[in-house]
Coordinates of C-alpha atoms and ligand atoms in Angstrom, one line a residue:
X1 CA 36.7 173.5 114.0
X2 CA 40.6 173.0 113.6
X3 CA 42.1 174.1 116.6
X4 CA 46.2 173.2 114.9
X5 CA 48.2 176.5 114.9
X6 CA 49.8 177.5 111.5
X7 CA 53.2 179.1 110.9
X8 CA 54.4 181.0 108.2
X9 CA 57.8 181.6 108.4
X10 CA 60.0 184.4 106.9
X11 CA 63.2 185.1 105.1
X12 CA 66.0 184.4 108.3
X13 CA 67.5 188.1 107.4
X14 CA 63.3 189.2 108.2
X15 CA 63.3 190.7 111.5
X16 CA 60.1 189.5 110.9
X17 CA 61.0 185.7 111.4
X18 CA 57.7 183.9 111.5
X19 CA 53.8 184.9 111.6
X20 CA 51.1 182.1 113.4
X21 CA 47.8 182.1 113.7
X22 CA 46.2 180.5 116.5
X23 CA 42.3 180.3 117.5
X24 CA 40.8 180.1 120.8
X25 CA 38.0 178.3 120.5
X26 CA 35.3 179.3 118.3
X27 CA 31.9 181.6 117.8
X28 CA 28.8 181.7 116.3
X29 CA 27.3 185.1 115.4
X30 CA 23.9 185.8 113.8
X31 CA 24.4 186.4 109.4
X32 CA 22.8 190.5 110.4
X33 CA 25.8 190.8 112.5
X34 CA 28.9 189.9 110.1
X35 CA 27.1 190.7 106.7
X36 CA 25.2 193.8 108.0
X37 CA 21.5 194.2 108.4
X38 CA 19.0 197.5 107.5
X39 CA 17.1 196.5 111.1
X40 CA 18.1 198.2 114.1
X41 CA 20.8 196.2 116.1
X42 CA 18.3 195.2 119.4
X43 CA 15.4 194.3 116.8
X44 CA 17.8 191.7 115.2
X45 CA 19.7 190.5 118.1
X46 CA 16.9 189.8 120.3
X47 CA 14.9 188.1 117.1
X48 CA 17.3 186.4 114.2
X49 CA 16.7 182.6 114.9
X50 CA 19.7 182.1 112.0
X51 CA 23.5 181.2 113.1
X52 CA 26.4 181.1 110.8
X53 CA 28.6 178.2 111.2
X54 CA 31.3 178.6 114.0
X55 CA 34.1 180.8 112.9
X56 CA 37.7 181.2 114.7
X57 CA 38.6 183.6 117.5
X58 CA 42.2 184.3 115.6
X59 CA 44.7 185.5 117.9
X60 CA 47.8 186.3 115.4
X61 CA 51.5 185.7 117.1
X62 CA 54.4 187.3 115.3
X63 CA 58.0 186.1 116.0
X64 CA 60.2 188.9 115.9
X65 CA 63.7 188.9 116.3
X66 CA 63.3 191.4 119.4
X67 CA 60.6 189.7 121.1
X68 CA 57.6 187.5 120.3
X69 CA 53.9 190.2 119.6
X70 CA 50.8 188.9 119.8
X71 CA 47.9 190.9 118.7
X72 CA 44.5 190.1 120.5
X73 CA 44.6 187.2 123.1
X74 CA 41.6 185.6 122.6
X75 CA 38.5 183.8 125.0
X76 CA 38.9 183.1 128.0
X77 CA 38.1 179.5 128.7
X78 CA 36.5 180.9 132.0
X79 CA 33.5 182.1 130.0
X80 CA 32.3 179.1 129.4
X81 CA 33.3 177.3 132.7
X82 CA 32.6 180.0 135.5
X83 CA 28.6 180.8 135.5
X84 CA 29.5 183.9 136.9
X85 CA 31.6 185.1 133.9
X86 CA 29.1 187.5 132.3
X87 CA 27.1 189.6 133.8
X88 CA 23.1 188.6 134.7
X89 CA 19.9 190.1 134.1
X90 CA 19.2 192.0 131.2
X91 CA 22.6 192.3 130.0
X92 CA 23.4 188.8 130.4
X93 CA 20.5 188.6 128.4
X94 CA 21.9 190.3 125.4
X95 CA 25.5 188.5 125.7
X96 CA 23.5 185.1 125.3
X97 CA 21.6 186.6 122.2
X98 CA 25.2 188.1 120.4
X99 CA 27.4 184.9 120.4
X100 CA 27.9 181.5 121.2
X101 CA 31.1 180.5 122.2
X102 CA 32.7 177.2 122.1
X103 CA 36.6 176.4 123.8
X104 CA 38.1 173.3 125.2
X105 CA 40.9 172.8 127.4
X106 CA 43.2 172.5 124.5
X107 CA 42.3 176.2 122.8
X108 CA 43.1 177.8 126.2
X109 CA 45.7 180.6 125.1
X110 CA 48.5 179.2 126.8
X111 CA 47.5 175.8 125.3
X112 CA 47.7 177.0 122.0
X113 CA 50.8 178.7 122.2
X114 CA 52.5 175.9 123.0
X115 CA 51.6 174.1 120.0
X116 CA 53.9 176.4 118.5
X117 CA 56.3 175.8 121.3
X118 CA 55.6 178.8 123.2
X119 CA 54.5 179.9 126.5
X120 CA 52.4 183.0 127.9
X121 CA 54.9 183.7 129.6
X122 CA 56.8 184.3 126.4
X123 CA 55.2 187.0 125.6
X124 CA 56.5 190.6 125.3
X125 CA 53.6 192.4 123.9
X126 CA 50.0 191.9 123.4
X127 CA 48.2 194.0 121.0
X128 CA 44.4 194.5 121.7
X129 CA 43.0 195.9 119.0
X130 CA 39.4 196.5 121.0
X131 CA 38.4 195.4 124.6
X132 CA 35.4 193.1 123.3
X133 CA 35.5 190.0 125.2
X134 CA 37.0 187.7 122.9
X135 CA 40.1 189.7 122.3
X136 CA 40.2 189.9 126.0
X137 CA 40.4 186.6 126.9
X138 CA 44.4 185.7 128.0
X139 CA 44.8 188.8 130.0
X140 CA 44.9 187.8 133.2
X141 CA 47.4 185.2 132.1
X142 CA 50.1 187.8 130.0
X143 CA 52.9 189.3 132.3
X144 CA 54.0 191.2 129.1
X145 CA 52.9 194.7 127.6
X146 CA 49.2 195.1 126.9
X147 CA 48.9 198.2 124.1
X148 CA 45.9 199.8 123.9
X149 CA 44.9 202.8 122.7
X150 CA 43.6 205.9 125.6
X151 CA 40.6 205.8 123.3
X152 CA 39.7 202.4 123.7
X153 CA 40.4 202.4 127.5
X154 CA 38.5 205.4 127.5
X155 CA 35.1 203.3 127.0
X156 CA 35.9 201.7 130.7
X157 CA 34.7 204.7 132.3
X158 CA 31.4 206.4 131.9
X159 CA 27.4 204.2 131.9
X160 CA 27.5 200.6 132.0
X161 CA 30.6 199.6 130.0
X162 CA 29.2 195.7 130.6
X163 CA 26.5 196.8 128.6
X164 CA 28.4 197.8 125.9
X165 CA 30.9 195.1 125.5
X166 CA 33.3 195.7 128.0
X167 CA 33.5 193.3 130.8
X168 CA 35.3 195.9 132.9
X169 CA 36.5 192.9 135.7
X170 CA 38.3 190.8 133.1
X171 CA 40.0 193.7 131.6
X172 CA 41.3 195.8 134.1
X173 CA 42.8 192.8 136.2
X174 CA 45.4 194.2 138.7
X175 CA 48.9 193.9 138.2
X176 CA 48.5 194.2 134.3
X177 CA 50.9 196.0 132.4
X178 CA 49.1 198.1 130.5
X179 CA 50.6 200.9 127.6
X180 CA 48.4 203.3 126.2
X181 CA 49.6 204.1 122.8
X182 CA 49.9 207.4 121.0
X183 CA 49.6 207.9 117.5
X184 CA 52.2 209.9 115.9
X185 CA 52.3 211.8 112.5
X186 CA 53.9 209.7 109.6
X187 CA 54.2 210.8 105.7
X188 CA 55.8 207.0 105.4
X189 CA 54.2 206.6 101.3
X190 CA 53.9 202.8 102.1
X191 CA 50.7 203.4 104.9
X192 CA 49.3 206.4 103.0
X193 CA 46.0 207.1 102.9
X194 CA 47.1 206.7 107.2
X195 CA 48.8 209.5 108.6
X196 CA 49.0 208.5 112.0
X197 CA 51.0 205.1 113.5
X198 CA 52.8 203.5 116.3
X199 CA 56.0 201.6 115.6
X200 CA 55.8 198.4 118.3
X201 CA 59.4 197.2 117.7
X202 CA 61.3 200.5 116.6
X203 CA 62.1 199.1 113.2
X204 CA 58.7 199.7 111.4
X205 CA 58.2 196.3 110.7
X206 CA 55.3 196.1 113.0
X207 CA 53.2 198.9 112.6
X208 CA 49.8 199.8 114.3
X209 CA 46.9 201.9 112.5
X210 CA 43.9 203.7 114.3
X211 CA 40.9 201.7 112.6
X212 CA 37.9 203.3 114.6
X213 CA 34.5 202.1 113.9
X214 CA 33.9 198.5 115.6
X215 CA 34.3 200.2 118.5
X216 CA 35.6 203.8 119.1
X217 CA 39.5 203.1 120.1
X218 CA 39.9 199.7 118.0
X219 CA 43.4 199.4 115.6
X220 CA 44.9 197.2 113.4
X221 CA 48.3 196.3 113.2
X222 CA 51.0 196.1 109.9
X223 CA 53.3 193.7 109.7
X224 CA 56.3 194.3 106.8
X225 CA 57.6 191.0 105.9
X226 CA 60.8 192.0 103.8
X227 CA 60.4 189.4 101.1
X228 CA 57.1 188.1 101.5
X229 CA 53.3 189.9 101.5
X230 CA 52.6 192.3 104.3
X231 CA 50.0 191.4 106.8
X232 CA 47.2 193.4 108.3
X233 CA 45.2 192.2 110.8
X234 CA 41.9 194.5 111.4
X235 CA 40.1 192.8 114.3
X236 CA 36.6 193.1 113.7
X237 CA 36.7 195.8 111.3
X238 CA 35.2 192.9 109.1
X239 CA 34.1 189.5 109.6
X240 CA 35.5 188.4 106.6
X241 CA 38.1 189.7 104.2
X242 CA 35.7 189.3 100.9
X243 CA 32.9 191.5 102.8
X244 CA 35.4 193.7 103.1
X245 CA 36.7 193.9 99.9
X246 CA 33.4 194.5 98.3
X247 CA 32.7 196.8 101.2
X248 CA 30.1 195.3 103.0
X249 CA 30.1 197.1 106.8
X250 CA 29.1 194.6 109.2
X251 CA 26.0 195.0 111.6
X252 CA 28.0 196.0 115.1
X253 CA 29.8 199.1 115.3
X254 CA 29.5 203.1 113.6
X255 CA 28.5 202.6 110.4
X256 CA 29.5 205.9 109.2
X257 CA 33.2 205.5 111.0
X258 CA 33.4 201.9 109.4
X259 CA 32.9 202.8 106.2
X260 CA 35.4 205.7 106.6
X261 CA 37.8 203.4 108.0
X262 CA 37.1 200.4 105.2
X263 CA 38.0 202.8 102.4
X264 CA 41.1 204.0 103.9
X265 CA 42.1 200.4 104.5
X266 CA 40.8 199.6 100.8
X267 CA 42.9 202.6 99.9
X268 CA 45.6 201.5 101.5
X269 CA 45.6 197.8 100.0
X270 CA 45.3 199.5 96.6
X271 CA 49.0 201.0 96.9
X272 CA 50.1 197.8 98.3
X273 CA 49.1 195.3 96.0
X274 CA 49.4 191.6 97.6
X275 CA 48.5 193.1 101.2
X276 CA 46.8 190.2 103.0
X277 CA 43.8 191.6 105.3
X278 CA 43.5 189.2 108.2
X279 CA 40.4 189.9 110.4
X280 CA 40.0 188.3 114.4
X281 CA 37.0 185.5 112.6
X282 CA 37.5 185.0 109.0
X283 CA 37.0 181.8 108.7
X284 CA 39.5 182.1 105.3
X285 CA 42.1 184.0 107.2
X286 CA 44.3 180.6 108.1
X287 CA 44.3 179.9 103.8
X288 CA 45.4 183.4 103.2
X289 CA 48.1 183.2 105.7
X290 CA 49.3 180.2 104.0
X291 CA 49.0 181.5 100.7
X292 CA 50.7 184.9 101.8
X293 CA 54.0 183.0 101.8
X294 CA 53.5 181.6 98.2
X295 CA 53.8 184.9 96.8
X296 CA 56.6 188.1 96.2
X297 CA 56.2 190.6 97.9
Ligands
ZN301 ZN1 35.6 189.7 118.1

């Protein structure tokens, strides 16, 4: 797996100056999970013997001429190192079944930010677009703004959040500076069929959408390049931007709020054509960067 950062830099009047991709390591997920799967989700995790080859843990880091944005932050090198990373017993159990997760020393967070010259320290704002534990990963190293949505946070409280993804003592690490987000109407015609966003920089150029259905609070987040494609990065709304397109739902989540959610994100691609979906472990999503900047907006 390439572990060399990308940048795709913009016009120098973009406020927008540059967009990178980075990956932190990578993961392997059974074909049931990122293609979907008629079987119940604990009949195939705890029996598909079949891997797909190791895709990227994407964390997207957008230069902006306010402040460097980073939406999700990755694994956390920690899981792999510290045996007492995820929890034991049964649970532990159904980690070790979900994913297999691969990072050096090199695809740290930090590490890979400074490929592109960068620190974590640098960082104003992280966007989390879902508290799974590979978007969690450089928390406990950011000083900046975490934005999350209530709803999202709202799945730390209540039964066994460890149990449902949420690894409660790597999220909620003390002295974080977390923002919960709130939506706000919009009629803006360029995120129609969405009627609800959150400008991160003021300016609209980055714009975050409420993309329920991986998980109940998850979003995805707009970036407007001025003379180039605009970017949106979904998380794990999709494993892969072709399943997407000829929606195929994935096997984790609400089916019936991930299909709602892929049409209006289908919808919206359709009134902006060129739009360049980049999910969390596409394994394409480094080429479409790339290619993003070949084309006119
Ligand atoms: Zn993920």
């Amino acid at each position: 797996m390439s572990t060399e950062a990308i940048r795709v830099p913009a016009g120098t009047e973009d406020p927008v100056r540059a967009v990178s991709v980075i990956s932190t390591g990578s993961v392997e997920i059974h074909p049931e999970h990122a293609h979907g799967t008629k079987k119940p989700l604990y009949w195939w995790l705890l029996t598909s013997r079949r891997w797909l080859p190791p895709r990227p843990i994407n964390v997207y880091v957008v230069e902006h001429a306010d402040g460097l944005v980073l939406f999700d932050t990755g694994q956390d090198r920690a899981s792999v190192t510290d045996p007492s990373y995820f929890p034991r017993g049964l649970v532990g159990v159904v980690y070790d079944r979900l994913a297999k997760f691969r990072i050096g020393a090199d695809e740290t967070l930090d590490a890979q930010l400074g490929t592109l010259g960068y620190s974590v320290d640098d960082v104003d704002k992280a966007v989390i677009s879902h508290l799974h534990q590979d978007h969690i990963g450089g928390i406990p190293q950011l000083s900046g703004e975490l934005l999350i949505t209530p709803a999202e946070w709202g799945e730390l409280s209540g039964f066994s959040p460890e149990a449902r993804g949420f690894l409660r003592a790597h999220i909620d690490v003390p002295g974080r500076r977390w923002k919960h987000i709130t939506f706000t109407p919009t009629d803006d015609p360029g995120l129609a069929p969405f009627t609800e966003m959150y400008d991160v920089m003021g300016d609209g150029s980055i714009v975050l959408l409420p993309t329920p259905g991986h998980t109940p609070g998850s979003m995805s987040m707009l970036v407007r390049r001025r003379d180039l494609p605009a970017l949106l990065m979904v998380g794990d709304l999709t494993y892969e931007a072709g399943l997407l397109e000829r929606r195929r739902l994935p096997g984790v989540g609400d089916r019936g709020e991930l299909g709602r959610t892929t049409d209006k994100v289908l919808a919206l691609a359709e009134r902006r054509p060129g739009l360049v979906i980049l999910p969390a472990h596409d394994p394409t999503a480094t080429q479409r960067l790339i290619a993003s900047s070949r084309r006119p907006a």
